[in-house]
Coordinates of C-alpha atoms in Angstrom, one line a residue:
X1 CA 1.0 -24.0 11.1
X2 CA 3.9 -21.8 11.8
X3 CA 5.4 -23.8 8.7
X4 CA 1.7 -23.4 6.7
X5 CA 2.6 -19.8 7.9
X6 CA 6.0 -19.4 6.8
X7 CA 5.6 -21.0 3.1
X8 CA 2.7 -18.2 2.2
X9 CA 4.5 -14.6 4.5
X10 CA 6.7 -12.7 3.5
X11 CA 9.1 -11.9 6.0
X12 CA 9.5 -9.1 5.6
X13 CA 6.1 -8.2 4.2
X14 CA 6.5 -4.3 2.7
X15 CA 8.1 -3.9 -0.6
X16 CA 8.6 -7.3 -1.7
X17 CA 6.3 -10.2 -3.3
X18 CA 5.7 -13.3 -2.1
X19 CA 8.3 -15.6 -3.4
X20 CA 7.5 -18.2 -5.8
X21 CA 5.2 -21.0 -3.8
X22 CA 7.1 -23.6 -4.9
X23 CA 10.1 -22.6 -4.2
X24 CA 9.5 -21.8 -1.3
X25 CA 8.3 -24.9 0.2
X26 CA 11.4 -26.6 -1.4
X27 CA 13.6 -24.3 0.4
X28 CA 12.0 -24.6 4.0
X29 CA 12.0 -28.1 3.5
X30 CA 15.9 -28.3 2.6
X31 CA 16.2 -25.8 5.7
X32 CA 14.1 -27.5 8.3
X33 CA 16.0 -30.5 7.6
X34 CA 19.5 -28.6 8.5
X35 CA 18.3 -28.0 12.0
X36 CA 19.0 -31.4 12.4
X37 CA 15.4 -32.9 12.5
X38 CA 17.4 -35.7 9.9
X39 CA 14.1 -36.3 8.4
X40 CA 13.3 -37.6 5.0
X41 CA 10.3 -34.9 3.5
X42 CA 9.7 -37.4 0.9
X43 CA 9.1 -40.9 2.8
X44 CA 6.8 -38.8 4.6
X45 CA 2.9 -40.2 4.3
X46 CA -0.2 -38.8 4.8
X47 CA -1.1 -40.3 8.0
X48 CA 2.6 -39.7 9.8
X49 CA 2.5 -35.8 8.7
X50 CA -0.6 -35.3 9.7
X51 CA 0.3 -36.9 12.9
X52 CA 3.8 -34.7 12.9
X53 CA 1.6 -31.6 13.3
X54 CA -1.1 -31.7 15.1
X55 CA 1.9 -32.7 18.2
X56 CA 3.2 -29.0 16.4
X57 CA 0.2 -27.3 16.6
X58 CA 0.1 -28.6 20.6
X59 CA 3.9 -27.9 21.2
X60 CA 3.0 -24.3 20.6
X61 CA 1.1 -24.4 23.5
X62 CA 4.2 -23.6 25.3
X63 CA 6.2 -21.2 26.0
X64 CA 9.7 -23.3 26.0
X65 CA 8.7 -24.7 22.7
X66 CA 7.3 -21.2 21.2
X67 CA 11.1 -20.3 21.8
X68 CA 12.4 -23.3 20.1
X69 CA 10.1 -22.2 16.9
X70 CA 11.2 -18.8 16.7
X71 CA 15.2 -19.9 16.8
X72 CA 14.5 -21.9 14.0
X73 CA 12.4 -19.1 12.3
X74 CA 15.7 -17.0 12.7
X75 CA 18.0 -19.5 11.7
X76 CA 15.9 -20.3 8.5
X77 CA 16.1 -16.6 7.9
X78 CA 19.7 -16.1 8.2
X79 CA 20.9 -19.4 6.3
X80 CA 18.3 -18.6 3.6
X81 CA 20.1 -15.0 3.2
X82 CA 16.8 -13.1 3.6
X83 CA 18.7 -10.7 4.7
X84 CA 21.9 -10.0 7.2
X85 CA 21.9 -11.6 10.3
X86 CA 21.5 -9.1 12.7
X87 CA 18.1 -7.9 10.5
X88 CA 16.9 -11.6 10.7
X89 CA 17.2 -12.0 14.6
X90 CA 15.2 -8.7 15.1
X91 CA 12.4 -9.5 12.8
X92 CA 12.2 -13.0 14.3
X93 CA 11.9 -11.6 17.8
X94 CA 9.9 -8.8 16.8
X95 CA 6.9 -10.4 14.9
X96 CA 6.7 -13.6 17.1
X97 CA 4.1 -12.9 19.8
X98 CA 1.9 -11.5 17.5
X99 CA 2.6 -14.4 14.6
X100 CA 2.4 -17.0 17.0
X101 CA -0.7 -15.4 18.5
X102 CA -2.5 -15.0 15.2
X103 CA -1.4 -18.8 14.5
X104 CA -2.9 -19.8 17.7
X105 CA -6.5 -18.4 16.5
X106 CA -5.8 -19.6 13.1
X107 CA -8.3 -22.2 11.1
X108 CA -5.3 -23.5 10.0
X109 CA -4.9 -27.6 10.3
X110 CA -2.6 -30.3 9.8
X111 CA -4.8 -31.6 6.6
X112 CA -3.5 -27.9 4.8
X113 CA 0.0 -27.9 6.7
X114 CA 0.5 -31.4 5.0
X115 CA -1.3 -30.6 1.6
X116 CA 1.5 -28.6 1.7
X117 CA 4.4 -30.7 2.4
X118 CA 3.2 -33.9 0.7
X119 CA 0.4 -32.9 -1.7
X120 CA -3.1 -32.6 -2.4
X121 CA -4.0 -36.2 -1.5
X122 CA -3.2 -35.6 1.8
X123 CA -5.8 -32.5 2.6
X124 CA -6.6 -29.5 1.2
X125 CA -4.8 -25.5 1.2
X126 CA -7.1 -22.9 0.6
X127 CA -7.2 -20.2 3.9
X128 CA -8.6 -17.7 1.9
X129 CA -11.6 -19.4 0.1
X130 CA -14.1 -17.1 -1.5
X131 CA -17.1 -14.9 0.0
X132 CA -19.6 -12.5 -1.2
X133 CA -21.0 -9.4 0.6
X134 CA -24.6 -8.8 0.5
X135 CA -25.9 -5.7 -1.8
X136 CA -28.8 -4.9 -1.6
X137 CA -32.0 -5.4 -3.7
X138 CA -32.6 -1.4 -4.8
X139 CA -32.2 -1.9 -8.6
X140 CA -29.4 -0.1 -10.0
X141 CA -29.8 3.1 -11.0
X142 CA -29.7 4.1 -15.5
X143 CA -25.9 5.2 -15.6
X144 CA -25.9 8.4 -17.9
X145 CA -22.0 9.3 -19.0
X146 CA -20.7 11.7 -17.5
X147 CA -20.3 15.2 -19.7
X148 CA -17.3 18.1 -18.9
X149 CA -18.5 21.1 -17.0
X150 CA -19.4 24.2 -18.3
X151 CA -16.0 26.4 -18.8
X152 CA -15.6 28.6 -15.7
X153 CA -17.4 25.6 -13.8
X154 CA -16.0 25.9 -10.0
X155 CA -12.9 23.6 -9.1
X156 CA -11.8 22.1 -5.9
X157 CA -8.0 21.6 -5.4
X158 CA -7.3 18.8 -3.3
X159 CA -3.4 18.2 -1.8
X160 CA -3.0 14.8 -2.1
X161 CA 0.1 13.0 0.5
X162 CA 1.0 9.2 0.4
X163 CA 4.2 7.0 2.0
X164 CA 6.1 10.1 3.7
X165 CA 8.1 7.5 5.2
X166 CA 10.0 9.2 7.8
X167 CA 13.5 8.3 8.8
X168 CA 14.3 9.6 12.5
X169 CA 17.9 7.8 11.8
X170 CA 18.6 9.9 8.4
X171 CA 22.9 11.3 8.5
X172 CA 23.8 13.2 5.7
X173 CA 27.5 11.7 4.3
X174 CA 26.5 8.1 5.6
X175 CA 26.8 4.7 3.3
X176 CA 23.7 4.9 0.5
X177 CA 24.6 1.4 -0.3
X178 CA 24.8 -0.7 2.9
X179 CA 23.6 -4.5 3.3
X180 CA 20.5 -3.7 4.9
X181 CA 17.2 -3.1 3.6
X182 CA 17.3 0.4 5.0
X183 CA 20.4 2.7 3.8
X184 CA 21.7 6.2 5.4
X185 CA 21.4 5.9 8.5
X186 CA 23.8 6.3 11.7
X187 CA 24.6 2.6 11.4
X188 CA 25.0 2.2 7.7
X189 CA 28.3 2.8 7.4
X190 CA 31.0 5.1 6.0
X191 CA 30.3 5.5 1.1
X192 CA 32.9 3.8 0.0
X193 CA 33.3 6.5 -2.7
X194 CA 31.6 9.7 -2.6
X195 CA 29.3 9.3 -5.2
X196 CA 26.8 6.7 -3.0
X197 CA 27.0 8.6 0.1
X198 CA 23.0 10.2 1.9
X199 CA 22.4 13.4 0.0
X200 CA 21.3 16.7 2.2
X201 CA 18.3 16.6 1.7
X202 CA 17.4 12.8 0.3
X203 CA 19.0 10.5 -1.9
X204 CA 18.7 8.0 -5.0
X205 CA 18.8 4.6 -2.8
X206 CA 17.3 2.2 -0.7
X207 CA 17.2 4.9 1.2
X208 CA 13.9 7.1 3.5
X209 CA 13.6 10.8 4.4
X210 CA 14.8 13.7 6.8
X211 CA 12.5 15.3 8.8
X212 CA 14.2 18.3 7.0
X213 CA 12.7 17.3 3.9
X214 CA 8.8 16.3 5.0
X215 CA 8.8 20.1 6.6
X216 CA 10.3 21.4 3.5
X217 CA 7.5 20.0 0.9
X218 CA 5.2 21.0 3.6
X219 CA 6.3 24.5 3.6
X220 CA 6.1 24.6 0.1
X221 CA 2.6 23.1 0.0
X222 CA 1.8 25.8 1.9
X223 CA 3.0 28.6 -0.5
X224 CA 1.2 26.4 -2.9
X225 CA -2.4 26.8 -1.5
X226 CA -4.9 27.4 -0.4
X227 CA -6.8 23.9 -1.1
X228 CA -10.2 23.1 -0.8
X229 CA -9.2 20.0 1.7
X230 CA -6.0 17.6 1.7
X231 CA -5.8 13.7 1.3
X232 CA -3.3 11.7 2.9
X233 CA -3.2 8.4 2.7
X234 CA -0.4 7.3 5.2
X235 CA 2.7 5.2 5.9
X236 CA 4.8 6.9 8.0
X237 CA 7.4 5.3 9.4
X238 CA 10.6 4.6 7.5
X239 CA 11.4 0.7 6.0
X240 CA 13.2 -0.4 9.2
X241 CA 10.4 -2.6 9.7
X242 CA 12.9 -5.3 12.0
X243 CA 13.4 -2.8 14.4
X244 CA 10.6 -0.6 15.4
X245 CA 8.5 0.1 18.5
X246 CA 4.9 0.8 19.5
X247 CA 6.0 4.1 21.1
X248 CA 8.2 5.0 18.4
X249 CA 5.8 4.5 16.1
X250 CA 3.4 6.7 17.6
X251 CA 5.6 9.6 18.0
X252 CA 6.1 9.9 14.3
X253 CA 2.5 9.8 14.0
X254 CA 2.0 12.5 16.7
X255 CA 4.8 14.8 14.8
X256 CA 3.3 14.1 11.1
X257 CA 0.2 14.7 11.7
X258 CA 1.4 17.9 14.2
X259 CA 3.6 19.2 11.1
X260 CA 0.8 18.9 8.6
X261 CA -1.8 20.6 11.0
X262 CA 1.5 23.4 11.6
X263 CA 2.2 24.1 7.7
X264 CA -1.3 24.0 6.5
X265 CA -3.6 25.8 8.8
X266 CA -6.2 25.4 11.0
X267 CA -8.6 26.0 8.3
X268 CA -7.9 23.4 6.3
X269 CA -9.2 19.4 7.0
X270 CA -7.0 16.9 5.9
X271 CA -9.0 13.4 5.3
X272 CA -6.3 10.6 6.4
X273 CA -6.2 7.1 5.8
X274 CA -3.8 4.1 7.5
X275 CA -0.9 2.6 5.7
X276 CA 0.1 -0.7 6.5
X277 CA 3.6 0.7 8.0
X278 CA 2.1 2.1 10.7
X279 CA 2.1 -0.8 12.6
X280 CA 4.1 -2.8 14.6
X281 CA 5.3 -5.4 13.4
X282 CA 4.8 -4.3 10.2
X283 CA 1.3 -5.2 8.3
X284 CA -0.2 -6.5 11.3
X285 CA -3.7 -5.4 11.7
X286 CA -5.6 -8.2 13.3
X287 CA -9.9 -7.8 12.9
X288 CA -11.7 -5.9 15.7
X289 CA -12.7 -9.6 18.0
X290 CA -8.9 -9.7 18.6
X291 CA -8.6 -7.5 22.5
X292 CA -6.4 -7.0 24.6
X293 CA -2.4 -6.0 24.2
X294 CA -2.3 -8.0 20.5
X295 CA -5.5 -6.0 19.3
X296 CA -4.7 -2.5 17.3
X297 CA -6.7 -0.4 20.2
X298 CA -3.4 1.4 20.7
X299 CA -2.9 2.5 17.4
X300 CA -6.6 3.6 16.8
X301 CA -6.7 5.0 19.8
X302 CA -4.1 7.9 19.1
X303 CA -4.5 8.6 15.4
X304 CA -8.1 8.9 16.7
X305 CA -6.3 11.7 19.2
X306 CA -4.5 13.3 16.9
X307 CA -6.8 13.6 14.3
X308 CA -9.9 15.2 16.3
X309 CA -8.9 18.2 15.1
X310 CA -10.2 16.7 11.2
X311 CA -12.4 14.1 12.1
X312 CA -16.0 14.7 13.8
X313 CA -16.8 12.1 17.0
X314 CA -19.0 9.5 14.6
X315 CA -15.9 9.0 12.8
X316 CA -13.2 8.7 15.4
X317 CA -15.8 5.9 16.7
X318 CA -15.6 3.6 13.9
X319 CA -11.7 4.3 13.6
X320 CA -10.7 3.7 17.4
X321 CA -13.4 1.0 16.1
X322 CA -11.3 -0.6 12.3
X323 CA -9.3 2.0 11.5
X324 CA -12.1 3.1 8.7
X325 CA -14.3 6.0 8.5
X326 CA -17.0 8.3 6.9
X327 CA -17.0 11.9 6.4
X328 CA -19.3 14.7 4.2
X329 CA -16.7 16.8 3.1
X330 CA -19.4 19.1 1.6
X331 CA -22.9 19.2 0.4
X332 CA -23.5 16.5 -2.5
X333 CA -19.4 15.2 -0.6
X334 CA -18.8 12.3 0.9
X335 CA -15.6 10.9 1.7
X336 CA -14.6 7.1 2.7
X337 CA -11.7 6.0 4.2
X338 CA -11.1 2.3 4.2
X339 CA -8.5 0.6 6.6
X340 CA -7.1 -1.3 2.9
X341 CA -5.2 -3.2 5.2
X342 CA -8.1 -5.6 5.9
X343 CA -7.0 -7.1 2.3
X344 CA -3.6 -7.1 2.1
X345 CA -2.3 -10.9 1.5
X346 CA 1.3 -9.1 4.3
X347 CA -1.6 -8.8 7.1
X348 CA -0.9 -12.7 8.1
X349 CA -4.2 -12.0 11.0
X350 CA -6.1 -12.3 7.9
X351 CA -5.0 -16.2 7.9
X352 CA -7.8 -16.5 11.0
X353 CA -11.3 -15.3 9.2
X354 CA -10.2 -13.7 5.9
X355 CA -13.8 -13.0 4.9
X356 CA -15.0 -9.2 4.9
X357 CA -12.3 -8.1 8.6
X358 CA -14.4 -5.6 10.5
X359 CA -16.9 -5.9 8.0
X360 CA -15.7 -2.8 6.3
X361 CA -17.1 -3.8 2.5
X362 CA -20.6 -4.1 4.1
X363 CA -20.4 -0.9 5.5
X364 CA -19.1 0.7 3.2
X365 CA -22.2 -0.8 1.4
X366 CA -24.5 0.5 3.5
X367 CA -22.2 4.0 3.6
X368 CA -23.3 3.9 -0.8
X369 CA -26.6 2.8 -0.7
X370 CA -27.5 6.0 1.9
X371 CA -25.7 8.7 -0.8
X372 CA -26.9 7.0 -3.4
X373 CA -30.6 8.0 -1.7
X374 CA -29.1 11.0 -1.0
X375 CA -27.8 11.9 -4.2
X376 CA -24.4 11.9 -2.7
X377 CA -21.5 11.6 -5.0
X378 CA -18.3 9.9 -3.1
X379 CA -14.8 9.7 -2.9
X380 CA -12.6 7.0 -1.7
X381 CA -9.2 6.7 -0.2
X382 CA -7.2 4.1 0.7
X383 CA -3.1 3.2 0.9
X384 CA -3.1 0.1 -1.2
X385 CA -4.7 -0.3 -4.3
X386 CA -7.6 -2.5 -4.5
X387 CA -5.9 -4.8 -7.4
X388 CA -3.5 -5.5 -5.2
X389 CA -6.1 -7.0 -2.4
X390 CA -6.1 -10.6 -1.6
X391 CA -8.4 -12.3 -4.6
X392 CA -12.0 -12.2 -2.8
X393 CA -11.8 -8.6 -0.8
X394 CA -10.6 -7.8 -4.5
X395 CA -13.1 -9.0 -6.4
X396 CA -15.8 -8.0 -4.0
X397 CA -14.9 -4.3 -3.8
X398 CA -14.5 -4.8 -7.8
X399 CA -18.5 -5.4 -7.2
X400 CA -19.0 -2.8 -5.3
X401 CA -17.6 -0.2 -7.5
X402 CA -19.8 -1.6 -10.3
X403 CA -22.8 -1.4 -8.4
X404 CA -22.4 2.3 -7.2
X405 CA -20.6 3.4 -10.2
X406 CA -23.1 6.7 -10.3
X407 CA -21.9 6.9 -6.9
X408 CA -18.3 6.9 -6.9
X409 CA -17.1 9.6 -8.6
X410 CA -13.3 9.5 -7.3
X411 CA -10.6 6.4 -6.3
X412 CA -7.7 7.7 -4.7
X413 CA -4.1 5.3 -3.2
X414 CA -0.4 5.4 -3.0
X415 CA 1.4 2.7 -1.5
X416 CA 3.3 1.8 -4.8
X417 CA 5.5 4.8 -4.5
X418 CA 5.0 5.5 -8.2
X419 CA 2.8 7.4 -10.5
X420 CA 0.0 5.5 -11.8
X421 CA -4.0 4.2 -12.0
X422 CA -5.9 1.0 -12.2
X423 CA -8.9 0.6 -14.3
X424 CA -11.8 -0.5 -13.7
X425 CA -14.6 -2.0 -16.5
X426 CA -18.2 -3.3 -16.6
X427 CA -18.8 -6.8 -15.0
X428 CA -20.9 -7.9 -18.3
X429 CA -18.7 -6.9 -21.1
X430 CA -15.3 -6.0 -19.3
X431 CA -15.2 -3.0 -22.1
X432 CA -16.7 0.2 -20.9
X433 CA -15.0 2.5 -18.8
X434 CA -16.8 3.2 -15.4
X435 CA -13.6 3.7 -12.9
X436 CA -10.3 4.8 -12.4
X437 CA -8.4 4.4 -9.2
X438 CA -6.0 7.2 -9.0
X439 CA -2.6 5.6 -7.3
X440 CA 0.0 8.5 -6.0
X441 CA 3.7 8.6 -6.0
X442 CA 5.3 8.7 -2.9
X443 CA 6.7 12.0 -1.0
X444 CA 9.5 9.3 0.1
X445 CA 12.4 8.4 -2.7
X446 CA 12.1 4.7 -1.5
X447 CA 13.7 3.6 -3.8
X448 CA 15.4 5.5 -6.4
X449 CA 12.8 8.2 -6.8
X450 CA 12.7 12.3 -6.3
X451 CA 10.7 13.0 -3.1
X452 CA 7.2 13.9 -4.6
X453 CA 3.3 15.5 -3.8
X454 CA 0.0 15.2 -5.8
X455 CA -2.9 17.7 -6.7
X456 CA -6.2 16.7 -7.6
X457 CA -8.7 19.5 -9.2
X458 CA -11.7 17.6 -9.3
X459 CA -15.3 19.1 -10.6
X460 CA -16.0 21.4 -7.7
X461 CA -19.2 22.5 -5.0
X462 CA -22.2 23.5 -7.3
X463 CA -25.2 21.7 -8.3
X464 CA -25.4 18.6 -10.8
X465 CA -21.8 18.1 -10.1
X466 CA -19.8 14.9 -11.0
X467 CA -17.4 15.4 -8.6
X468 CA -14.7 14.0 -10.9
X469 CA -11.4 13.7 -11.6
X470 CA -10.9 16.9 -14.2
X471 CA -7.0 16.9 -14.1
X472 CA -3.7 16.1 -11.3
X473 CA -0.3 17.8 -11.5
X474 CA 2.8 16.3 -9.6
X475 CA 5.7 18.3 -8.6
X476 CA 8.5 16.9 -7.1
X477 CA 12.1 18.0 -5.8
X478 CA 14.5 17.0 -8.0
X479 CA 17.5 15.5 -5.7
X480 CA 20.4 16.3 -8.0
X481 CA 20.0 20.0 -8.1
X482 CA 18.6 19.9 -4.5
X483 CA 22.0 18.3 -3.2
X484 CA 24.4 20.6 -4.9
X485 CA 24.0 24.2 -5.1
X486 CA 25.9 25.8 -8.0
X487 CA 27.0 29.0 -5.9
X488 CA 28.3 27.2 -3.6
X489 CA 29.7 23.8 -5.2
X490 CA 30.0 20.8 -2.4
X491 CA 27.0 22.4 -0.4
X492 CA 23.0 21.7 -0.9
X493 CA 20.4 24.2 -1.8
X494 CA 19.3 25.9 1.6
X495 CA 15.7 27.0 -0.1
X496 CA 15.2 24.4 -2.6
X497 CA 12.6 24.8 -5.5
X498 CA 10.0 22.0 -5.7
X499 CA 9.1 22.0 -9.2
X500 CA 6.1 21.3 -11.8
X501 CA 6.9 17.7 -13.0
X502 CA 3.9 17.6 -15.6
X503 CA -0.3 17.9 -15.6
X504 CA -1.8 15.2 -16.3
X505 CA -4.3 16.4 -19.4
X506 CA -1.5 18.2 -21.1
X507 CA 1.5 15.9 -20.4
X508 CA -1.0 13.1 -23.1
X509 CA -3.5 15.6 -24.6
X510 CA -6.2 14.6 -23.1
X511 CA -9.4 17.0 -22.5
X512 CA -10.2 15.4 -19.1
X513 CA -8.8 12.3 -16.7
X514 CA -12.7 10.3 -16.8
X515 CA -12.3 6.9 -17.1
X516 CA -13.0 6.7 -21.3
X517 CA -10.4 9.5 -21.1
X518 CA -8.0 6.8 -19.0
X519 CA -9.3 4.0 -21.5
X520 CA -8.5 5.6 -24.6
X521 CA -4.8 6.4 -23.1
X522 CA -4.1 2.7 -22.3
X523 CA -5.0 2.5 -26.0
X524 CA -2.6 4.6 -27.0
X525 CA 0.4 3.3 -25.0
X526 CA -0.1 0.5 -26.9
X527 CA -0.3 1.8 -30.4
X528 CA 2.1 5.1 -29.2
X529 CA 5.5 3.5 -27.5
X530 CA 7.1 7.0 -27.5
X531 CA 3.6 8.3 -25.0
X532 CA 4.6 4.5 -23.0
X533 CA 7.9 5.7 -22.8
X534 CA 6.7 9.1 -21.4
X535 CA 4.4 7.6 -18.9
X536 CA 7.3 5.5 -17.7
X537 CA 9.6 8.4 -16.8
X538 CA 6.6 10.3 -15.2
X539 CA 5.7 7.1 -13.2
X540 CA 9.1 7.3 -11.4
X541 CA 8.9 11.1 -11.1
X542 CA 11.5 11.7 -13.3
X543 CA 14.2 9.1 -12.0
X544 CA 14.5 6.4 -14.2
X545 CA 17.9 4.6 -15.5
X546 CA 15.6 2.2 -18.8
X547 CA 12.9 1.8 -20.2
X548 CA 10.4 -0.1 -20.5
X549 CA 9.8 -2.2 -23.6
X550 CA 8.7 -6.3 -24.6
X551 CA 7.9 -8.3 -21.3
X552 CA 7.8 -5.1 -18.8
X553 CA 5.5 -2.7 -21.3
X554 CA 3.1 -5.7 -21.5
X555 CA 3.0 -6.3 -17.5
X556 CA 2.8 -2.8 -17.0
X557 CA -0.6 -2.3 -19.4
X558 CA -1.7 -5.5 -17.4
X559 CA -1.5 -3.6 -14.4
X560 CA -3.2 -0.7 -15.4
X561 CA -5.9 -2.1 -17.0
X562 CA -6.5 -5.1 -13.4
X563 CA -8.8 -3.5 -11.0
X564 CA -9.3 -6.5 -9.4
X565 CA -6.2 -9.1 -8.6
X566 CA -7.8 -12.1 -10.2
X567 CA -7.8 -9.8 -13.9
X568 CA -4.1 -9.7 -13.5
X569 CA -3.7 -13.1 -13.8
X570 CA -5.9 -13.7 -15.9
X571 CA -3.9 -10.6 -18.4
X572 CA -1.1 -13.0 -18.0
X573 CA -2.5 -15.5 -19.3
X574 CA -3.7 -13.9 -22.1
X575 CA -0.4 -13.2 -23.2
X576 CA 0.8 -16.6 -22.9
X577 CA 2.8 -15.7 -19.6
X578 CA 1.5 -18.2 -17.1
X579 CA 1.1 -16.6 -14.1
X580 CA 5.4 -14.8 -14.0
X581 CA 4.0 -11.4 -15.4
X582 CA 1.6 -11.2 -12.1
X583 CA 4.5 -11.4 -10.1
X584 CA 6.9 -9.5 -11.9
X585 CA 4.1 -6.5 -11.3
X586 CA 4.5 -7.1 -8.1
X587 CA 8.3 -7.1 -7.6
X588 CA 8.5 -3.3 -7.5
X589 CA 5.2 -2.3 -5.3
X590 CA 5.9 -1.1 -1.6

């Protein structure tokens, strides 16, 4: 049902959590009344409700009624002040066809809509029902705790890029504060005072990056090489999600892919993953059973063409099918690139069917079992961290990591724009650390950040290598310095310096970055607030306006310890916050 979908899908779906369901339901009920339907929902009986929504389902089969529903949604957006009027109208028009197409294919019924409006006595509302993948009956091998490599052992240097968010409309001198969700653009207006204007290299505000900053990063990253390989986990376009077209998305994909190849060279292999912003509408990734113009073929085919310089044909085949693939990096090491949009609550196509979309997790199990049989180690890359996924998807992924903990030796994600991590523990006791999902900081400044990139140092290419992450470094472009040339006041630096913000082992006094080390670090965060505040500063890439204490700190610790979505909620309840912290933890996630 259209209204049921509205109650559970964030309008922009990229950087803000869904509102509290009860609050949202009440607001939309009131809005529905304000359109002049003159209906009192409190007097609505269950049979009448089901009859009304059955009629609405039938009505949506008419294109004329689709227009009326779209207009009602647009008016709701405006009157609820979800965005300014033009953004509301544009986003409704952009989402309308895909949204209604997903609705018409969905498994939602009047009983589910009325369960929301009338109450549980009128039906049930659980479109994300639990499901399980099937693991092979092969016994799990004995677990041997990893040992640090011998001094002088080879290491691999891996460049990691994520969340570039290039804004073609970025305009130096435009307003950094504006009414729209994205500023520093041609249509953002004139700043009210000089200190709130868009800087040459980027801006501390809700702004993305000009192309010159992206090119400058790639130029500096090339000089900082050589690289053994590169992981790149998506989100190329800017956050102007209300005004994007397929042609624009494809153009930006082409430009950035070719710039990466140009600057890093033909001798370095790049392994990409798909972000949630690659599609338009944003977060719209229909499963492979959707064909024709509504499918993602327009995007996957272009990716396969642009990334064929780096990926073999077998990888391109599954990329075209569902946006995921696997490749052998070196003998003994394989990468799996997952399409994490198939786990995202904001992907409204999953309301059609959220059970292992594209059979991706079952495919992952097959890949990991084959790697275990061959004695390979596996790195998993993706955009959205698994701890932020839909509950069943997240639970199954966690279960897979538990089963193949000796095979999966690295997990690398982005999406939040922050410098973070999430822990994985054994399912029996939930106390033995067995994995870390590294969440790297963004290239973009959105919101109020320095541009940045990550380098991972991985146990290298030799016999019996663990292939675990041994250390990592974060580099940033300090915008305060880059936008203000001390030798020429009022002008930006022409050759700004990307500087080392920190090296993880040195910053936290660790010998390595094994799961056991991160588990100990969490304990230090609890007992030593100075170390935690250092983490908070580094999490924001060296640009943070306030410290994080009490409830904020508890929220953050819950997030770091929760590689599984339901554990984030469990951490909430154990601390007596009844779900509020889980909501707060997602407020700044992009």
